[in-house]
mmCIF file of C-alpha atoms and ligand atoms in Angstrom:
data_model
loop_
_atom_site.group_PDB
_atom_site.id
_atom_site.type_symbol
_atom_site.label_atom_id
_atom_site.label_comp_id
_atom_site.label_asym_id
_atom_site.label_seq_id
_atom_site.Cartn_x
_atom_site.Cartn_y
_atom_site.Cartn_z
ATOM 1 C CA MET A 1 -58.599 198.680 135.439
ATOM 2 C CA ALA A 2 -62.039 199.993 136.572
ATOM 3 C CA ARG A 3 -65.096 198.313 135.051
ATOM 4 C CA GLN A 4 -66.825 200.684 132.608
ATOM 5 C CA PRO A 5 -70.360 201.600 133.747
ATOM 6 C CA LYS A 6 -73.123 200.892 131.226
ATOM 7 C CA THR A 7 -76.080 202.404 133.043
ATOM 8 C CA ILE A 8 -76.160 205.537 135.148
ATOM 9 C CA GLY A 9 -78.938 206.384 137.612
ATOM 10 C CA VAL A 10 -79.586 209.964 138.643
ATOM 11 C CA LEU A 11 -81.798 211.516 141.317
ATOM 12 C CA THR A 12 -82.400 214.850 143.035
ATOM 13 C CA SER A 13 -82.925 214.773 146.783
ATOM 14 C CA GLY A 14 -83.751 217.136 149.662
ATOM 15 C CA GLY A 15 -84.728 220.774 149.136
ATOM 16 C CA ASP A 16 -84.955 221.435 145.408
ATOM 17 C CA ALA A 17 -82.602 224.100 144.067
ATOM 18 C CA PRO A 18 -82.622 226.118 140.837
ATOM 19 C CA GLY A 19 -80.025 224.633 138.500
ATOM 20 C CA MET A 20 -80.834 221.009 139.351
ATOM 21 C CA ASN A 21 -82.485 220.670 135.936
ATOM 22 C CA ALA A 22 -79.360 222.020 134.228
ATOM 23 C CA CYS A 23 -77.431 219.333 136.081
ATOM 24 C CA ILE A 24 -79.852 216.511 135.132
ATOM 25 C CA ARG A 25 -79.599 217.657 131.531
ATOM 26 C CA ALA A 26 -75.791 217.694 131.614
ATOM 27 C CA VAL A 27 -75.582 214.274 133.279
ATOM 28 C CA THR A 28 -77.979 212.775 130.748
ATOM 29 C CA ARG A 29 -76.364 214.252 127.676
ATOM 30 C CA ALA A 30 -72.782 213.580 128.810
ATOM 31 C CA ALA A 31 -73.728 209.977 129.582
ATOM 32 C CA VAL A 32 -75.552 209.455 126.276
ATOM 33 C CA TYR A 33 -72.570 210.997 124.483
ATOM 34 C CA GLY A 34 -70.357 208.479 126.313
ATOM 35 C CA GLY A 35 -72.547 205.590 125.094
ATOM 36 C CA LEU A 36 -74.283 204.992 128.453
ATOM 37 C CA HIS A 37 -77.931 204.443 129.369
ATOM 38 C CA VAL A 38 -79.532 206.790 131.920
ATOM 39 C CA VAL A 39 -82.421 206.250 134.318
ATOM 40 C CA GLY A 40 -83.892 209.034 136.416
ATOM 41 C CA TYR A 41 -85.333 208.117 139.831
ATOM 42 C CA ARG A 42 -88.429 210.045 140.847
ATOM 43 C CA PHE A 43 -88.759 212.010 144.095
ATOM 44 C CA GLY A 44 -85.243 211.418 145.344
ATOM 45 C CA TYR A 45 -84.472 208.365 147.454
ATOM 46 C CA HIS A 46 -88.189 207.592 147.511
ATOM 47 C CA GLY A 47 -87.875 206.552 143.842
ATOM 48 C CA LEU A 48 -84.952 204.260 144.683
ATOM 49 C CA VAL A 49 -86.874 202.566 147.491
ATOM 50 C CA ALA A 50 -90.086 202.254 145.453
ATOM 51 C CA GLY A 51 -88.327 201.335 142.197
ATOM 52 C CA ASP A 52 -89.903 204.368 140.534
ATOM 53 C CA SER A 53 -87.694 205.377 137.622
ATOM 54 C CA ARG A 54 -87.863 206.339 133.987
ATOM 55 C CA PRO A 55 -85.346 206.221 131.184
ATOM 56 C CA LEU A 56 -83.817 209.554 130.196
ATOM 57 C CA ASP A 57 -82.357 210.396 126.827
ATOM 58 C CA GLU A 58 -81.120 213.538 125.130
ATOM 59 C CA ARG A 59 -84.675 214.549 124.134
ATOM 60 C CA SER A 60 -86.254 214.029 127.570
ATOM 61 C CA VAL A 61 -84.012 216.776 128.959
ATOM 62 C CA SER A 62 -84.735 219.320 126.212
ATOM 63 C CA ASN A 63 -85.939 222.756 127.220
ATOM 64 C CA ILE A 64 -85.365 222.321 130.965
ATOM 65 C CA ILE A 65 -82.157 224.283 131.563
ATOM 66 C CA GLN A 66 -84.134 227.456 132.276
ATOM 67 C CA ARG A 67 -86.670 225.802 134.589
ATOM 68 C CA GLY A 68 -86.623 225.932 138.400
ATOM 69 C CA GLY A 69 -87.501 222.909 140.546
ATOM 70 C CA THR A 70 -86.482 219.486 139.282
ATOM 71 C CA ILE A 71 -88.125 217.443 136.522
ATOM 72 C CA LEU A 72 -87.399 214.301 138.562
ATOM 73 C CA GLY A 73 -89.088 215.577 141.721
ATOM 74 C CA SER A 74 -87.462 215.516 145.144
ATOM 75 C CA SER A 75 -88.220 214.494 148.725
ATOM 76 C CA ARG A 76 -86.785 213.907 152.156
ATOM 77 C CA CYS A 77 -87.366 210.151 152.334
ATOM 78 C CA LYS A 78 -87.841 208.783 155.883
ATOM 79 C CA GLU A 79 -87.853 205.175 154.697
ATOM 80 C CA PHE A 80 -84.388 205.514 153.165
ATOM 81 C CA GLU A 81 -83.007 206.602 156.548
ATOM 82 C CA GLY A 82 -83.564 203.055 157.855
ATOM 83 C CA GLU A 83 -81.452 200.074 156.864
ATOM 84 C CA GLN A 84 -84.458 198.235 155.448
ATOM 85 C CA GLY A 85 -85.251 201.127 153.101
ATOM 86 C CA ARG A 86 -81.674 201.290 151.891
ATOM 87 C CA ARG A 87 -81.684 197.515 151.329
ATOM 88 C CA LYS A 88 -84.781 197.864 149.118
ATOM 89 C CA ALA A 89 -83.059 200.698 147.249
ATOM 90 C CA ALA A 90 -80.008 198.504 146.648
ATOM 91 C CA GLU A 91 -82.198 195.636 145.366
ATOM 92 C CA ASN A 92 -83.917 197.974 142.917
ATOM 93 C CA LEU A 93 -80.600 199.343 141.677
ATOM 94 C CA ARG A 94 -79.381 195.775 141.059
ATOM 95 C CA ALA A 95 -82.660 194.821 139.345
ATOM 96 C CA SER A 96 -82.294 197.780 136.956
ATOM 97 C CA ALA A 97 -78.618 196.927 136.326
ATOM 98 C CA VAL A 98 -77.531 200.415 137.385
ATOM 99 C CA ASP A 99 -73.740 200.585 137.652
ATOM 100 C CA ALA A 100 -73.307 204.150 138.914
ATOM 101 C CA LEU A 101 -75.689 206.391 140.869
ATOM 102 C CA LEU A 102 -75.393 210.186 140.758
ATOM 103 C CA VAL A 103 -77.054 211.990 143.673
ATOM 104 C CA ILE A 104 -77.764 215.719 143.344
ATOM 105 C CA GLY A 105 -78.568 217.244 146.743
ATOM 106 C CA GLY A 106 -77.397 218.760 149.993
ATOM 107 C CA GLU A 107 -75.803 217.506 153.174
ATOM 108 C CA GLY A 108 -78.503 214.945 154.099
ATOM 109 C CA SER A 109 -78.465 213.572 150.558
ATOM 110 C CA MET A 110 -74.671 213.104 150.632
ATOM 111 C CA LYS A 111 -75.005 211.336 153.983
ATOM 112 C CA GLY A 112 -77.658 209.052 152.441
ATOM 113 C CA ALA A 113 -75.358 208.347 149.489
ATOM 114 C CA MET A 114 -72.538 207.403 151.837
ATOM 115 C CA GLU A 115 -74.794 205.058 153.803
ATOM 116 C CA LEU A 116 -76.105 203.381 150.652
ATOM 117 C CA ALA A 117 -72.542 202.251 149.962
ATOM 118 C CA GLY A 118 -72.934 199.840 152.894
ATOM 119 C CA GLN A 119 -75.666 197.941 150.994
ATOM 120 C CA TRP A 120 -74.748 198.379 147.345
ATOM 121 C CA ASP A 121 -71.421 197.880 145.621
ATOM 122 C CA GLY A 122 -72.105 200.089 142.578
ATOM 123 C CA GLN A 123 -70.416 203.464 142.142
ATOM 124 C CA ILE A 124 -71.954 206.424 144.011
ATOM 125 C CA ILE A 125 -71.094 210.020 143.158
ATOM 126 C CA GLY A 126 -72.564 213.158 144.742
ATOM 127 C CA ILE A 127 -73.193 216.574 143.198
ATOM 128 C CA PRO A 128 -73.862 219.542 145.562
ATOM 129 C CA GLY A 129 -77.356 220.970 144.953
ATOM 130 C CA THR A 130 -78.871 223.166 147.662
ATOM 131 C CA ILE A 131 -79.597 226.863 148.031
ATOM 132 C CA ASP A 132 -77.868 226.833 151.445
ATOM 133 C CA ASN A 133 -74.225 226.696 150.258
ATOM 134 C CA ASP A 134 -73.420 224.762 153.422
ATOM 135 C CA LEU A 135 -71.418 221.814 152.099
ATOM 136 C CA GLY A 136 -67.723 221.096 152.328
ATOM 137 C CA GLY A 137 -65.898 219.958 149.194
ATOM 138 C CA THR A 138 -67.116 222.889 147.110
ATOM 139 C CA ASP A 139 -67.064 226.666 147.219
ATOM 140 C CA TRP A 140 -70.554 226.901 145.731
ATOM 141 C CA THR A 141 -73.630 224.719 145.646
ATOM 142 C CA ILE A 142 -76.062 224.623 142.712
ATOM 143 C CA GLY A 143 -78.987 226.953 143.507
ATOM 144 C CA PHE A 144 -77.194 229.362 145.836
ATOM 145 C CA PHE A 145 -76.798 232.155 143.279
ATOM 146 C CA THR A 146 -80.460 232.112 142.261
ATOM 147 C CA ALA A 147 -81.573 232.157 145.894
ATOM 148 C CA LEU A 148 -79.358 235.214 146.419
ATOM 149 C CA ASP A 149 -80.922 237.020 143.455
ATOM 150 C CA THR A 150 -84.456 236.132 144.560
ATOM 151 C CA ALA A 151 -83.893 237.325 148.122
ATOM 152 C CA LEU A 152 -82.113 240.437 146.889
ATOM 153 C CA ASP A 153 -85.035 241.376 144.669
ATOM 154 C CA SER A 154 -87.345 241.173 147.702
ATOM 155 C CA ILE A 155 -84.995 243.210 149.876
ATOM 156 C CA ASP A 156 -84.803 245.972 147.251
ATOM 157 C CA LYS A 157 -88.614 246.105 147.254
ATOM 158 C CA ILE A 158 -88.861 246.062 151.031
ATOM 159 C CA ARG A 159 -86.401 248.967 151.096
ATOM 160 C CA ASP A 160 -88.946 251.102 149.202
ATOM 161 C CA THR A 161 -91.701 250.584 151.737
ATOM 162 C CA ALA A 162 -89.281 250.761 154.690
ATOM 163 C CA GLU A 163 -88.090 254.164 153.460
ATOM 164 C CA ALA A 164 -91.629 255.425 152.816
ATOM 165 C CA PHE A 165 -92.830 254.362 156.258
ATOM 166 C CA ASP A 166 -89.677 255.138 158.250
ATOM 167 C CA ARG A 167 -89.793 251.595 159.490
ATOM 168 C CA VAL A 168 -87.506 248.809 160.716
ATOM 169 C CA PHE A 169 -87.821 245.592 158.692
ATOM 170 C CA LEU A 170 -86.437 242.188 159.597
ATOM 171 C CA VAL A 171 -86.077 240.004 156.524
ATOM 172 C CA GLU A 172 -85.592 236.313 157.180
ATOM 173 C CA VAL A 173 -83.717 234.263 154.616
ATOM 174 C CA MET A 174 -83.156 230.500 154.411
ATOM 175 C CA GLY A 175 -79.879 228.656 154.829
ATOM 176 C CA ARG A 176 -80.476 226.193 157.695
ATOM 177 C CA LEU A 177 -77.517 226.615 160.055
ATOM 178 C CA ALA A 178 -75.386 228.525 157.555
ATOM 179 C CA GLY A 179 -75.369 232.302 157.117
ATOM 180 C CA ASP A 180 -74.169 232.339 153.493
ATOM 181 C CA ILE A 181 -77.442 233.556 151.955
ATOM 182 C CA ALA A 182 -77.866 236.196 154.686
ATOM 183 C CA LEU A 183 -74.315 237.447 154.315
ATOM 184 C CA GLY A 184 -74.579 237.558 150.533
ATOM 185 C CA VAL A 185 -77.875 239.424 150.284
ATOM 186 C CA GLY A 186 -77.118 241.587 153.299
ATOM 187 C CA VAL A 187 -74.002 242.945 151.619
ATOM 188 C CA ALA A 188 -75.561 243.140 148.138
ATOM 189 C CA GLY A 189 -78.763 244.749 149.453
ATOM 190 C CA GLY A 190 -77.003 247.311 151.648
ATOM 191 C CA ALA A 191 -78.726 246.040 154.807
ATOM 192 C CA GLU A 192 -78.035 247.845 158.054
ATOM 193 C CA GLU A 193 -77.543 244.604 159.987
ATOM 194 C CA ILE A 194 -76.810 240.985 159.070
ATOM 195 C CA LEU A 195 -77.549 238.381 161.707
ATOM 196 C CA VAL A 196 -75.947 234.992 161.057
ATOM 197 C CA PRO A 197 -75.653 231.851 163.188
ATOM 198 C CA GLU A 198 -71.864 231.908 162.906
ATOM 199 C CA THR A 199 -71.613 235.232 164.791
ATOM 200 C CA PRO A 200 -74.029 235.506 167.746
ATOM 201 C CA GLU A 201 -75.326 238.981 168.722
ATOM 202 C CA ASP A 202 -77.504 240.006 171.650
ATOM 203 C CA ILE A 203 -80.797 241.794 171.064
ATOM 204 C CA GLU A 204 -80.070 244.649 173.494
ATOM 205 C CA THR A 205 -76.997 245.635 171.462
ATOM 206 C CA ILE A 206 -78.934 245.486 168.191
ATOM 207 C CA ALA A 207 -81.722 247.606 169.754
ATOM 208 C CA ARG A 208 -79.199 250.215 170.837
ATOM 209 C CA ARG A 209 -77.795 250.442 167.313
ATOM 210 C CA VAL A 210 -81.291 250.772 165.808
ATOM 211 C CA ARG A 211 -82.155 253.613 168.210
ATOM 212 C CA GLU A 212 -78.879 255.416 167.492
ATOM 213 C CA ALA A 213 -79.392 255.071 163.733
ATOM 214 C CA LYS A 214 -82.904 256.488 164.024
ATOM 215 C CA GLN A 215 -81.575 259.387 166.072
ATOM 216 C CA ARG A 216 -79.040 260.049 163.292
ATOM 217 C CA GLY A 217 -82.001 260.410 160.911
ATOM 218 C CA LYS A 218 -81.888 257.052 159.157
ATOM 219 C CA LEU A 219 -85.286 256.324 157.601
ATOM 220 C CA SER A 220 -85.282 252.682 156.558
ATOM 221 C CA TYR A 221 -83.445 250.084 158.635
ATOM 222 C CA ILE A 222 -83.189 246.608 157.194
ATOM 223 C CA ILE A 223 -81.954 243.703 159.233
ATOM 224 C CA VAL A 224 -81.298 240.473 157.331
ATOM 225 C CA VAL A 225 -81.794 237.494 159.636
ATOM 226 C CA ALA A 226 -80.533 234.030 158.714
ATOM 227 C CA GLU A 227 -83.182 231.469 159.697
ATOM 228 C CA GLY A 228 -80.616 229.690 161.880
ATOM 229 C CA PHE A 229 -79.652 232.841 163.814
ATOM 230 C CA CYS A 230 -81.994 232.087 166.699
ATOM 231 C CA LYS A 231 -85.117 230.130 167.602
ATOM 232 C CA GLY A 232 -88.128 231.916 166.107
ATOM 233 C CA GLY A 233 -85.987 233.736 163.513
ATOM 234 C CA ALA A 234 -87.007 237.191 162.263
ATOM 235 C CA ILE A 235 -90.443 237.034 163.920
ATOM 236 C CA GLU A 236 -88.894 236.588 167.355
ATOM 237 C CA VAL A 237 -86.189 239.212 166.782
ATOM 238 C CA ALA A 238 -88.827 241.699 165.543
ATOM 239 C CA LYS A 239 -91.004 241.085 168.596
ATOM 240 C CA ARG A 240 -88.109 241.596 171.016
ATOM 241 C CA LEU A 241 -86.843 244.697 169.181
ATOM 242 C CA SER A 242 -90.319 246.270 169.133
ATOM 243 C CA GLU A 243 -90.619 245.689 172.882
ATOM 244 C CA ILE A 244 -87.219 247.194 173.645
ATOM 245 C CA THR A 245 -87.277 250.176 171.241
ATOM 246 C CA SER A 246 -91.047 250.872 171.013
ATOM 247 C CA LEU A 247 -90.494 251.198 167.252
ATOM 248 C CA THR A 248 -92.556 249.306 164.696
ATOM 249 C CA CYS A 249 -90.328 246.402 163.672
ATOM 250 C CA THR A 250 -91.915 244.360 160.892
ATOM 251 C CA PRO A 251 -90.797 240.803 160.123
ATOM 252 C CA CYS A 252 -90.900 239.440 156.585
ATOM 253 C CA VAL A 253 -90.089 235.755 156.070
ATOM 254 C CA LEU A 254 -89.078 235.145 152.440
ATOM 255 C CA GLY A 255 -89.389 231.370 152.840
ATOM 256 C CA HIS A 256 -89.705 229.026 149.894
ATOM 257 C CA THR A 257 -89.740 231.780 147.258
ATOM 258 C CA GLN A 258 -85.956 231.459 147.567
ATOM 259 C CA ARG A 259 -86.061 227.880 146.261
ATOM 260 C CA GLY A 260 -87.988 228.639 143.096
ATOM 261 C CA GLY A 261 -87.600 230.517 139.858
ATOM 262 C CA SER A 262 -85.566 230.301 136.704
ATOM 263 C CA PRO A 263 -81.928 229.570 137.634
ATOM 264 C CA ALA A 264 -79.348 232.351 137.505
ATOM 265 C CA ALA A 265 -76.642 231.973 134.860
ATOM 266 C CA TYR A 266 -74.009 230.661 137.261
ATOM 267 C CA ASP A 267 -76.303 227.980 138.687
ATOM 268 C CA ARG A 268 -76.861 226.716 135.147
ATOM 269 C CA ILE A 269 -73.116 226.816 134.419
ATOM 270 C CA LEU A 270 -72.211 225.123 137.710
ATOM 271 C CA GLY A 271 -74.946 222.492 137.288
ATOM 272 C CA THR A 272 -73.667 221.745 133.790
ATOM 273 C CA ARG A 273 -69.991 221.700 134.749
ATOM 274 C CA LEU A 274 -70.452 219.442 137.772
ATOM 275 C CA GLY A 275 -72.888 217.168 135.920
ATOM 276 C CA VAL A 276 -70.435 216.594 133.070
ATOM 277 C CA HIS A 277 -67.549 215.955 135.474
ATOM 278 C CA ALA A 278 -69.633 213.565 137.579
ATOM 279 C CA VAL A 279 -70.224 211.411 134.486
ATOM 280 C CA ASP A 280 -66.500 211.568 133.646
ATOM 281 C CA ALA A 281 -65.715 210.520 137.212
ATOM 282 C CA ALA A 282 -68.115 207.576 136.899
ATOM 283 C CA ILE A 283 -66.485 206.503 133.623
ATOM 284 C CA ASP A 284 -63.077 206.755 135.346
ATOM 285 C CA GLY A 285 -64.306 204.369 138.047
ATOM 286 C CA ALA A 286 -64.656 206.886 140.920
ATOM 287 C CA THR A 287 -66.988 206.124 143.822
ATOM 288 C CA GLY A 288 -67.755 207.466 147.299
ATOM 289 C CA VAL A 289 -66.963 211.032 146.270
ATOM 290 C CA MET A 290 -68.691 214.356 145.671
ATOM 291 C CA VAL A 291 -67.793 216.527 142.679
ATOM 292 C CA GLY A 292 -67.403 220.188 143.627
ATOM 293 C CA GLU A 293 -65.774 223.409 142.538
ATOM 294 C CA ILE A 294 -62.887 224.679 144.656
ATOM 295 C CA ASP A 295 -60.941 227.816 143.707
ATOM 296 C CA GLY A 296 -62.411 227.624 140.215
ATOM 297 C CA ASN A 297 -61.326 224.011 139.666
ATOM 298 C CA VAL A 298 -63.370 220.832 139.698
ATOM 299 C CA ALA A 299 -62.454 218.723 142.725
ATOM 300 C CA LEU A 300 -63.471 215.294 144.047
ATOM 301 C CA THR A 301 -63.877 214.971 147.826
ATOM 302 C CA ARG A 302 -64.572 211.708 149.661
ATOM 303 C CA PHE A 303 -67.998 211.670 151.342
ATOM 304 C CA GLU A 304 -66.471 211.087 154.775
ATOM 305 C CA ASP A 305 -64.361 214.247 154.398
ATOM 306 C CA LEU A 306 -67.272 216.540 153.497
ATOM 307 C CA GLY A 307 -68.659 217.395 156.939
ATOM 308 C CA THR A 308 -70.934 220.374 157.216
ATOM 309 C CA ARG A 309 -69.049 223.488 156.389
ATOM 310 C CA ARG A 310 -69.381 226.394 158.740
ATOM 311 C CA ARG A 311 -68.087 229.347 156.822
ATOM 312 C CA VAL A 312 -65.386 230.951 158.877
ATOM 313 C CA ILE A 313 -66.161 234.600 158.367
ATOM 314 C CA ASP A 314 -62.901 236.514 158.253
ATOM 315 C CA PRO A 315 -63.195 238.619 161.463
ATOM 316 C CA ALA A 316 -61.437 241.668 159.966
ATOM 317 C CA TYR A 317 -63.789 241.678 156.937
ATOM 318 C CA TRP A 318 -66.823 241.113 159.172
ATOM 319 C CA GLN A 319 -65.845 244.083 161.353
ATOM 320 C CA LYS A 320 -65.393 246.369 158.339
ATOM 321 C CA ILE A 321 -68.613 245.198 156.681
ATOM 322 C CA ASN A 322 -70.569 245.881 159.847
ATOM 323 C CA ALA A 323 -68.997 249.300 160.339
ATOM 324 C CA MET A 324 -69.900 250.149 156.733
ATOM 325 C CA LEU A 325 -73.483 248.841 156.966
ATOM 326 C CA ARG A 326 -74.243 250.850 160.078
ATOM 327 C CA CYS A 327 -72.969 254.191 158.770
HETATM 328 O O1 F6P B 1 -81.986 222.989 152.507
HETATM 329 C C1 F6P B 1 -82.796 223.841 151.753
HETATM 330 C C2 F6P B 1 -83.835 224.477 152.628
HETATM 331 O O2 F6P B 1 -84.644 225.315 151.820
HETATM 332 C C3 F6P B 1 -83.308 225.217 153.846
HETATM 333 O O3 F6P B 1 -82.825 226.489 153.543
HETATM 334 C C4 F6P B 1 -84.523 225.219 154.735
HETATM 335 O O4 F6P B 1 -84.148 225.307 156.098
HETATM 336 C C5 F6P B 1 -85.158 223.893 154.445
HETATM 337 O O5 F6P B 1 -84.685 223.479 153.171
HETATM 338 C C6 F6P B 1 -86.668 223.908 154.413
HETATM 339 O O6 F6P B 1 -87.082 222.608 154.213
HETATM 340 P P1 F6P B 1 -88.587 222.186 153.885
HETATM 341 O O7 F6P B 1 -88.907 222.658 152.526
HETATM 342 O O8 F6P B 1 -88.570 220.712 154.004
HETATM 343 O O9 F6P B 1 -89.410 222.882 154.918
#
């Protein structure tokens, strides 16, 4: 029979994502409801290493579900990457009598959680929180839907000026090495081209399509570029396209705007659902797993089976989407 945890620690790590607060709130309230104590570590793994934590109760997570960012703060902690840093983290967890640690973050954070297990014998459970949607073990990551809406809003606005000026725009979106944000907003925003790392394209071919579209009388031409598509991203692609076509090709890097803002409804729902299930999993004695949503169901996946997901874009769909975009 698994030992019942008494104290749960929670932290947010890596790039912050809208919906992390909804998740912290759900974890805290589900744990309190289950008779557990909760401590929140500040600035991700940095808080674990430095022993920087604060108790959380049902009131300390009031009025945060609609807020972007994370009330706990986040970081990419260099010290935690070394064994000495992780040893300090483990000592602090023992000193605070934490039985189960819940880590909300992306791929690097899950890797950190897995490595901590080498130094600490408490329970460790991951929850996927990143705008990139690039993790295995879940169909969606907390923050992805808000990032889509934010980028889409910008693309709709850029369309207005692109149309007025008869201009080619290259809009760069985040996503590290995954093209999920680009694919999502490219389709939803009616872009003429979507450039993702998963499907390489050469600039000459893109330039030919832009010229042909202009000859057909197309006014605006929007190319969504995933940041991982090529070195230099949209700025580099715009420069090369301008050189080849002699058209004005204007880059627009949306950057960190995509990480902020009030979370979309589904990021709040997902954050809540996964937070509640992570606490249940801790109470059931689970460890070394991430809680995700697969095909609409909550699923636990072992850290070592997560990997980094490269979305396999269905080639037939990709072909049709591209044919439709370039009409
Ligand atoms: O992982 C989230 C993310 O926003 C990526 O999309 C992006 O590549 C990266 O973080 C940016 O990181 P930083 O804020 O550390 O520059």
